[in-house]
Amino acid sequence: MHIGLIGLGRMGGNMTTRLREHGIEVTGYDANPAVTEVASIPDLVAALPTPRIVWVMVPAGKITDDVISDLGASLEDGDLIIEGGNSRYTEDLKHAGELAPKGVDYIDAGVSGGIWGHENGYGLMVGGSKESVERAMPIFDALRPDGPRDEGFVHAGEVGAGHYAKMVHNGIEYALMQAYAEGYELLDKRDDIVKDVTGTFKAWQRGTVVRSWLLELLVRAMEQDPEFEKIDGYVDDSGEGRWTIEEAIENGVPVPTISASIFARFVSRQDESPAMKAVAALRQQFGGHAVKSAG
Amino acid sequence: MHIGLIGLGRMGGNMTTRLREHGIEVTGYDANPAVTEVASIPDLVAALPTPRIVWVMVPAGKITDDVISDLGASLEDGDLIIEGGNSRYTEDLKHAGELAPKGVDYIDAGVSGGIWGHENGYGLMVGGSKESVERAMPIFDALRPDGPRDEGFVHAGEVGAGHYAKMVHNGIEYALMQAYAEGYELLDKRDDIVKDVTGTFKAWQRGTVVRSWLLELLVRAMEQDPEFEKIDGYVDDSGEGRWTIEEAIENGVPVPTISASIFARFVSRQDESPAMKAVAALRQQFGGHAVKSAG
Amino acid sequence: MHIGLIGLGRMGGNMTTRLREHGIEVTGYDANPAVTEVASIPDLVAALPTPRIVWVMVPAGKITDDVISDLGASLEDGDLIIEGGNSRYTEDLKHAGELAPKGVDYIDAGVSGGIWGHENGYGLMVGGSKESVERAMPIFDALRPDGPRDEGFVHAGEVGAGHYAKMVHNGIEYALMQAYAEGYELLDKRDDIVKDVTGTFKAWQRGTVVRSWLLELLVRAMEQDPEFEKIDGYVDDSGEGRWTIEEAIENGVPVPTISASIFARFVSRQDESPAMKAVAALRQQFGGHAVKSAG
Amino acid sequence: MHIGLIGLGRMGGNMTTRLREHGIEVTGYDANPAVTEVASIPDLVAALPTPRIVWVMVPAGKITDDVISDLGASLEDGDLIIEGGNSRYTEDLKHAGELAPKGVDYIDAGVSGGIWGHENGYGLMVGGSKESVERAMPIFDALRPDGPRDEGFVHAGEVGAGHYAKMVHNGIEYALMQAYAEGYELLDKRDDIVKDVTGTFKAWQRGTVVRSWLLELLVRAMEQDPEFEKIDGYVDDSGEGRWTIEEAIENGVPVPTISASIFARFVSRQDESPAMKAVAALRQQFGGHAVKSAG
C-alpha cells in the first residue's frame, strides 16, 4: 500500500516512520520546504496510485480546513481522506459534506499516544463508512499497538464518531491528570509525614488500583525532577477538553471532574485572577479584612 | 443592664459602642493596656453586678480557650458567659461542659454583619438554654438590627447551635462571593461586549433576582476602584468555610459550590501550584508539549 | 407614548400592566386568540403611531426568530424592535443584521425580576445604539424599579450587550441559589443541632452578610412548606446558565460555582445516573464491593 | 517465617493464601468461629514463635481499636503489630503510642489491589521504623507484586505514613473512577454518534493516554453488562476519600476533582435532594416556574 501523508511535524513524522516500518509506503508533504518530500499537494496527489489515500495530520482549525480544501481540489472520485488531527467532530461533518459531491471518501481518526506512539503504537478511534474503514485497515493495523486489534482500534461509528470519541478520551485524560496532581500536591505538602513522595508514586505502579500509563509517566517526570523545579505550573489546553464540556452541557450530562480540570488550567495561566480580586475587595468592604495591595 | 465585654478590637469595640447607644452599660476588658477599661479579668468580674453576664469577643482558638478558662475561674454560680467569636461549635460543647460544674451558664452567639454592624445592627444566631437566652435578650435586642426580632435574631437550639448556624452562614457567604466574582471576571473579560461593567453591577441593585447586600458592597468597591487595581487577588479564610465542608463530608451532604469557593481561595494564595507543575510535567512526558521553564 | 407588545404570557402580560400603570399606551398581540388585542402582527403594526416601537416578549429560539421575521416584514424605516426574551446574545447580532437593511432599529433587553416585576419593577440591561436607547427611555423608566435609574437600568453596550449581561446575571443567579440550597441541606441534616432551620434562615434577613432577595424568597417558601414536602427536587434550566459556562470556556474564565450549579440541576433530572452505575460497576470489579441491584 | 494474621475476611483470607503460597507460615484468627484457626487472640499469640509478628486486617474503627488493644495485652517486648486495614493515619499514632511502653513495635500498611491482589500481588505503602520494616520485609515481599520491589512497595515514612499514602491513593482513585464515568455517560448519551461505546472503551486499552487498570476493569464490567442494567447507581465510600478532603482542607490544598467525586457519591445515595428541593422552591417563588409535585 502506498499513501500520502500531509503534515510531517512531531506527530505526522513519527507516524510516517511507524507506517514505513510496518510496510506501508508513504509519500509525505509538509508546508515546510525543509522536510517535505514533494513540492506541493498536487504533486503529492500525482505521486500516488489510484484510488488514492491521503492522511492529513496538521493543526486543527483553519490549517486543516485549507489543506482539505486544497486536497479535495486535486483528488478524484474514489479517493479517500483520513483526517487524523485534533478536530472537533462537527468539522468532520462539514468536510465530508464538501467532499461527497466529488465522490471523495472521508474518515476521521482520533489518534492517541503522543510521542510514545512511534514505539508503542497509537490508540485509534475512527469514524466513516464500513467500506472506507475496511479499505484503510492496513494503515490502522500499522499504526495501532501490537495485540488484539480491538484493544487499540475501534470503528466507532459514521463520520465524526472518531473525533467525538477522541474528544471524550481527552476530557477524561484531563481529569485523570488533575486527579494525580491533586494527590501529588497533598503528599508534597505533607512530606513531613510521607517522607518519600517520589517513592510512593513509584510504588503505585504495580498492584494498586491507581496504576496507569499516566502514573508511569508521572513517576518518570518525578525521577527526572522530583520537585518539578524546572517546570512552571502553566498548563495549556488543546481544545478537546473544552469541547467535552460544551458537549456535556448541550446534552445535560454532569461533568464535574472534567470541568474542574479545565478550570484549574485556566487559573494556572493567570498572572492575577480578576475573580479573586473581587472576592478580596468584597471581604474588605464588609469585614474590614486587610487586603494585600497589588504591587 | 450592666455587662462585661472582653475583646475591644474592631468587632468588640463596635459592639460595645452599639450596646451603649442602646442603653446597655458595658465594662470592657482587653489584653491591650491601651484600650482596656479595667486592669484584669478578675477586676472586670469584680466590677459587674451579680448574677454577671460577660460577652467574650476574642479570636477563636487558644485565645478564646484561655479567656474562658480565666473567666471561669473568677465567675460564680449563676453567672453567664456569651461567646461571640468565630469558634467551631464543638468548642462550645467543651466550654459549656467545663463551666457547668461551677454553675456558670453559657451561650454561643454567631454574629454576622462585619464593620457595618455598628450602624445596621448584627445578625445573631444563638445557642443555649431557654432561660439563659431570655436573660440575655436585652443584649441581643440592642445588638440586632431594627425591625422584627425574628428577622435578625434566632435562638437556634442548645449550646453549639449558634456557632453551627454561623458556620453554615459563612459557608454560604463564601459561595455567594465566589458566584459574583465569577460573573465579574466573565464580564470583565468581555468588556468589548458589555462596555459598562461597573454600571451593570450597579443596575442589578434594584429589581433583579441577584440583588443582595453583597452585591451592593461589590458595587461600592467597584466605584472606589473599578478594575480592582489596588487590590491583590489573595484571599484568606477564617475557618468557618473549611468547617462547613468538613461537616458536610461527615454528614454526607454534597457542597460543590462551597468547596469550589474555598479551593479558589487556596489557589489564590499560592505563588505556584505544585499540582499544575505536575500536570505540566505530565503533558511534557506524553505529548512533548512545551513547558514554561520556572524562572 | 404608544407601543406594541408581542407575547402576552406571564412576563409580557405583567409588563403590559406595569407599562399602562405608568402611562405608556400598549397594544398587545399574542398568538393565542383568547388574549390578543389585535388579529395579527400586521394589524398590530397598523395600529401604532410612526415611527413605531414594538417590544417582543416571546420564548427564545424559533418563536422569537419567527416573530422578528414577521414583524420585520411589516415594519418600516425608523421603526424600533426591543427584544426582551431570554435570547442568547449571538441571536441579537443576527436579528439586528437582518433588520438593518430595512432601517429598522434593534435593542436587546435583559429583563430580571420574574413575577415580582409587576410590583417591584424589572431590572433592565439593554444593548443598542445611544439614539435607540434614548428614544425608548420612557418605556425603560416605566418598567424599571423606583429609585435612581442607574440602580435598576443599564445601557450596557451595543446590540447584544443587554442579553450578554442578562446571561451572566442568570449564571450568577444559579450559583447563588445553589449556595443557599447547600447550606439548607446541611442545616436540615443536622436539625438535631440547629433545631429551628426555618427560623435560622428567617433571622438571616437583616444584618447578616448573606441577606438578599433570594434569601427572602427562600424564607417565604419555607414558611409555606418548611420541609419542601410538596416540591420535587427536579430543577429545569432555561439556557442562560449553560451559555454562561460556554462563554466562560471560550474565554478561558474559570467558573467552578456556576458550573457546579448547572451540573446539580442536570443530576436532579436523572432517574438514574449512568456515571454512577459505571462507578458502582468499577467498585464491584476491583473490590468485590456489594452493589445494589437495579430493581 | 511464621506470623499471625487476624481477620480472615475477603482481604485477610486472600492475603493469607498468598503469604502461604510464598512460603510464609500463617496462623489465622477470626472472630467468626467458622473460619478461625485458633480459639482466641491469646491462643494465637501463644502459637507464634518469639519475637512475634501479627498482621491485623479487620474493619477500621472500633474493631481495629479493640483487636489492637486485646493483642497488645497478650504481646511482649520485641513483638510487632502490622496494621493493614483502612485506618486513618491518626489512629496509627494513637495505637503506636499505646503499644510503645510495652516495647511492642508497630507498622501501618496501606494495602491496595482489592480482590485481584491474591493473583497480582498487593501494592504496599508502609510506615514505621527502619528496623521494624526490615524485619517484616519477607512478608511484604510475599504480598507485593512480582517485579522490582520499589514498583509495588514503599517505606513511606514513620508510623502513619503508610496509611497517609493509602488515603491519598484512594482519594486519587475516587477521582479517576469519576473521570471515566463522566466520559462514559457522555458517550452513552450520544450513542447516536459513537455507536460502539463498549468498543470505544475497549480500544482505549492499548496505546492511548488514558489506559489504566481501572479502564481494563471498566471494560470487563461493560462486557458483562454493557448498559449496567443489573447495577444500581448507588455508590458507597469507605472513608479514605473523605479523609483526603479533610486533610486537603486542613493543609490548604485545592482538591476539586477529588471532592467532586465524593459529592457525586453522596448524591448517588439520595432518594431526593433537600438542596434541589430548595432550588425548585426558589424558582417557583421568583419565576412562577412550574415545579413537579412530590409524590
PDB file of N, CA and C in Angstrom, chain B residues 26-67:
ATOM      1  N   VAL B  26     -21.666  48.894  79.701  1.00  0.00           N
ATOM      2  CA  VAL B  26     -20.630  47.906  79.377  1.00  0.00           C
ATOM      3  C   VAL B  26     -19.310  48.287  80.034  1.00  0.00           C
ATOM      4  N   THR B  27     -18.708  47.317  80.713  1.00  0.00           N
ATOM      5  CA  THR B  27     -17.319  47.481  81.146  1.00  0.00           C
ATOM      6  C   THR B  27     -16.459  46.580  80.270  1.00  0.00           C
ATOM      7  N   GLY B  28     -15.451  47.181  79.655  1.00  0.00           N
ATOM      8  CA  GLY B  28     -14.675  46.443  78.667  1.00  0.00           C
ATOM      9  C   GLY B  28     -13.285  46.078  79.167  1.00  0.00           C
ATOM     10  N   TYR B  29     -12.878  44.858  78.823  1.00  0.00           N
ATOM     11  CA  TYR B  29     -11.501  44.452  79.123  1.00  0.00           C
ATOM     12  C   TYR B  29     -10.832  43.990  77.841  1.00  0.00           C
ATOM     13  N   ASP B  30      -9.569  44.390  77.710  1.00  0.00           N
ATOM     14  CA  ASP B  30      -8.772  43.910  76.575  1.00  0.00           C
ATOM     15  C   ASP B  30      -7.352  43.675  77.061  1.00  0.00           C
ATOM     16  N   ALA B  31      -6.688  42.706  76.468  1.00  0.00           N
ATOM     17  CA  ALA B  31      -5.311  42.415  76.860  1.00  0.00           C
ATOM     18  C   ALA B  31      -4.389  43.595  76.533  1.00  0.00           C
ATOM     19  N   ASN B  32      -4.835  44.416  75.618  1.00  0.00           N
ATOM     20  CA  ASN B  32      -4.047  45.589  75.234  1.00  0.00           C
ATOM     21  C   ASN B  32      -4.282  46.715  76.252  1.00  0.00           C
ATOM     22  N   PRO B  33      -3.250  47.071  77.030  1.00  0.00           N
ATOM     23  CA  PRO B  33      -3.428  48.076  78.094  1.00  0.00           C
ATOM     24  C   PRO B  33      -3.910  49.413  77.543  1.00  0.00           C
ATOM     25  N   ALA B  34      -3.643  49.674  76.275  1.00  0.00           N
ATOM     26  CA  ALA B  34      -4.005  50.982  75.709  1.00  0.00           C
ATOM     27  C   ALA B  34      -5.506  51.146  75.563  1.00  0.00           C
ATOM     28  N   VAL B  35      -6.239  50.047  75.481  1.00  0.00           N
ATOM     29  CA  VAL B  35      -7.680  50.182  75.245  1.00  0.00           C
ATOM     30  C   VAL B  35      -8.534  49.634  76.380  1.00  0.00           C
ATOM     31  N   THR B  36      -7.944  48.831  77.274  1.00  0.00           N
ATOM     32  CA  THR B  36      -8.760  48.197  78.311  1.00  0.00           C
ATOM     33  C   THR B  36      -9.285  49.226  79.318  1.00  0.00           C
ATOM     34  N   GLU B  37     -10.416  48.884  79.919  1.00  0.00           N
ATOM     35  CA  GLU B  37     -11.030  49.795  80.902  1.00  0.00           C
ATOM     36  C   GLU B  37     -10.833  49.309  82.329  1.00  0.00           C
ATOM     37  N   VAL B  38     -10.425  48.046  82.456  1.00  0.00           N
ATOM     38  CA  VAL B  38     -10.077  47.503  83.779  1.00  0.00           C
ATOM     39  C   VAL B  38      -8.742  46.788  83.628  1.00  0.00           C
ATOM     40  N   ALA B  39      -8.092  46.528  84.737  1.00  0.00           N
ATOM     41  CA  ALA B  39      -6.722  46.038  84.674  1.00  0.00           C
ATOM     42  C   ALA B  39      -6.629  44.554  84.370  1.00  0.00           C
ATOM     43  N   SER B  40      -7.695  43.796  84.712  1.00  0.00           N
ATOM     44  CA  SER B  40      -7.591  42.341  84.586  1.00  0.00           C
ATOM     45  C   SER B  40      -8.981  41.727  84.520  1.00  0.00           C
ATOM     46  N   ILE B  41      -9.012  40.456  84.180  1.00  0.00           N
ATOM     47  CA  ILE B  41     -10.302  39.758  84.163  1.00  0.00           C
ATOM     48  C   ILE B  41     -10.915  39.717  85.559  1.00  0.00           C
ATOM     49  N   PRO B  42     -10.151  39.400  86.587  1.00  0.00           N
ATOM     50  CA  PRO B  42     -10.769  39.458  87.929  1.00  0.00           C
ATOM     51  C   PRO B  42     -11.322  40.846  88.243  1.00  0.00           C
ATOM     52  N   ASP B  43     -10.632  41.888  87.819  1.00  0.00           N
ATOM     53  CA  ASP B  43     -11.151  43.241  88.050  1.00  0.00           C
ATOM     54  C   ASP B  43     -12.458  43.450  87.300  1.00  0.00           C
ATOM     55  N   LEU B  44     -12.518  42.917  86.078  1.00  0.00           N
ATOM     56  CA  LEU B  44     -13.758  43.032  85.303  1.00  0.00           C
ATOM     57  C   LEU B  44     -14.896  42.351  86.046  1.00  0.00           C
ATOM     58  N   VAL B  45     -14.638  41.141  86.502  1.00  0.00           N
ATOM     59  CA  VAL B  45     -15.663  40.377  87.219  1.00  0.00           C
ATOM     60  C   VAL B  45     -16.098  41.137  88.466  1.00  0.00           C
ATOM     61  N   ALA B  46     -15.129  41.728  89.173  1.00  0.00           N
ATOM     62  CA  ALA B  46     -15.448  42.459  90.407  1.00  0.00           C
ATOM     63  C   ALA B  46     -16.298  43.681  90.129  1.00  0.00           C
ATOM     64  N   ALA B  47     -16.182  44.211  88.913  1.00  0.00           N
ATOM     65  CA  ALA B  47     -16.888  45.453  88.598  1.00  0.00           C
ATOM     66  C   ALA B  47     -18.341  45.236  88.206  1.00  0.00           C
ATOM     67  N   LEU B  48     -18.747  43.976  88.026  1.00  0.00           N
ATOM     68  CA  LEU B  48     -20.092  43.719  87.481  1.00  0.00           C
ATOM     69  C   LEU B  48     -21.076  43.347  88.579  1.00  0.00           C
ATOM     70  N   PRO B  49     -22.340  43.741  88.385  1.00  0.00           N
ATOM     71  CA  PRO B  49     -23.387  43.312  89.317  1.00  0.00           C
ATOM     72  C   PRO B  49     -23.652  41.823  89.158  1.00  0.00           C
ATOM     73  N   THR B  50     -24.063  41.159  90.228  1.00  0.00           N
ATOM     74  CA  THR B  50     -24.367  39.720  90.149  1.00  0.00           C
ATOM     75  C   THR B  50     -25.856  39.524  89.965  1.00  0.00           C
ATOM     76  N   PRO B  51     -26.330  38.433  89.324  1.00  0.00           N
ATOM     77  CA  PRO B  51     -25.504  37.497  88.558  1.00  0.00           C
ATOM     78  C   PRO B  51     -24.946  38.176  87.310  1.00  0.00           C
ATOM     79  N   ARG B  52     -23.701  37.883  87.008  1.00  0.00           N
ATOM     80  CA  ARG B  52     -22.980  38.612  85.950  1.00  0.00           C
ATOM     81  C   ARG B  52     -23.246  38.038  84.547  1.00  0.00           C
ATOM     82  N   ILE B  53     -23.074  38.924  83.569  1.00  0.00           N
ATOM     83  CA  ILE B  53     -23.049  38.489  82.159  1.00  0.00           C
ATOM     84  C   ILE B  53     -21.780  39.049  81.528  1.00  0.00           C
ATOM     85  N   VAL B  54     -21.001  38.179  80.892  1.00  0.00           N
ATOM     86  CA  VAL B  54     -19.782  38.638  80.206  1.00  0.00           C
ATOM     87  C   VAL B  54     -19.788  38.127  78.774  1.00  0.00           C
ATOM     88  N   TRP B  55     -19.666  39.064  77.860  1.00  0.00           N
ATOM     89  CA  TRP B  55     -19.587  38.710  76.427  1.00  0.00           C
ATOM     90  C   TRP B  55     -18.114  38.599  76.061  1.00  0.00           C
ATOM     91  N   VAL B  56     -17.747  37.463  75.479  1.00  0.00           N
ATOM     92  CA  VAL B  56     -16.360  37.230  75.071  1.00  0.00           C
ATOM     93  C   VAL B  56     -16.259  37.378  73.555  1.00  0.00           C
ATOM     94  N   MET B  57     -15.388  38.278  73.100  1.00  0.00           N
ATOM     95  CA  MET B  57     -15.293  38.583  71.664  1.00  0.00           C
ATOM     96  C   MET B  57     -13.822  38.667  71.268  1.00  0.00           C
ATOM     97  N   VAL B  58     -13.164  37.512  71.353  1.00  0.00           N
ATOM     98  CA  VAL B  58     -11.730  37.463  71.051  1.00  0.00           C
ATOM     99  C   VAL B  58     -11.488  36.421  69.962  1.00  0.00           C
ATOM    100  N   PRO B  59     -10.311  36.409  69.356  1.00  0.00           N
ATOM    101  CA  PRO B  59     -10.053  35.446  68.280  1.00  0.00           C
ATOM    102  C   PRO B  59     -10.296  34.006  68.728  1.00  0.00           C
ATOM    103  N   ALA B  60     -10.872  33.223  67.813  1.00  0.00           N
ATOM    104  CA  ALA B  60     -11.175  31.826  68.103  1.00  0.00           C
ATOM    105  C   ALA B  60      -9.893  31.046  68.341  1.00  0.00           C
ATOM    106  N   GLY B  61     -10.035  29.932  69.043  1.00  0.00           N
ATOM    107  CA  GLY B  61      -8.888  29.058  69.268  1.00  0.00           C
ATOM    108  C   GLY B  61      -8.319  29.261  70.654  1.00  0.00           C
ATOM    109  N   LYS B  62      -6.985  29.252  70.723  1.00  0.00           N
ATOM    110  CA  LYS B  62      -6.333  29.272  72.033  1.00  0.00           C
ATOM    111  C   LYS B  62      -6.703  30.506  72.851  1.00  0.00           C
ATOM    112  N   ILE B  63      -6.819  31.661  72.200  1.00  0.00           N
ATOM    113  CA  ILE B  63      -7.120  32.884  72.950  1.00  0.00           C
ATOM    114  C   ILE B  63      -8.495  32.774  73.606  1.00  0.00           C
ATOM    115  N   THR B  64      -9.493  32.318  72.834  1.00  0.00           N
ATOM    116  CA  THR B  64     -10.827  32.131  73.415  1.00  0.00           C
ATOM    117  C   THR B  64     -10.769  31.114  74.554  1.00  0.00           C
ATOM    118  N   ASP B  65     -10.076  30.009  74.313  1.00  0.00           N
ATOM    119  CA  ASP B  65      -9.920  28.987  75.361  1.00  0.00           C
ATOM    120  C   ASP B  65      -9.380  29.601  76.646  1.00  0.00           C
ATOM    121  N   ASP B  66      -8.290  30.370  76.499  1.00  0.00           N
ATOM    122  CA  ASP B  66      -7.634  30.932  77.679  1.00  0.00           C
ATOM    123  C   ASP B  66      -8.540  31.924  78.394  1.00  0.00           C
ATOM    124  N   VAL B  67      -9.210  32.767  77.611  1.00  0.00           N
ATOM    125  CA  VAL B  67     -10.082  33.772  78.228  1.00  0.00           C
ATOM    126  C   VAL B  67     -11.211  33.090  78.988  1.00  0.00           C
TER     127      VAL B  67
END
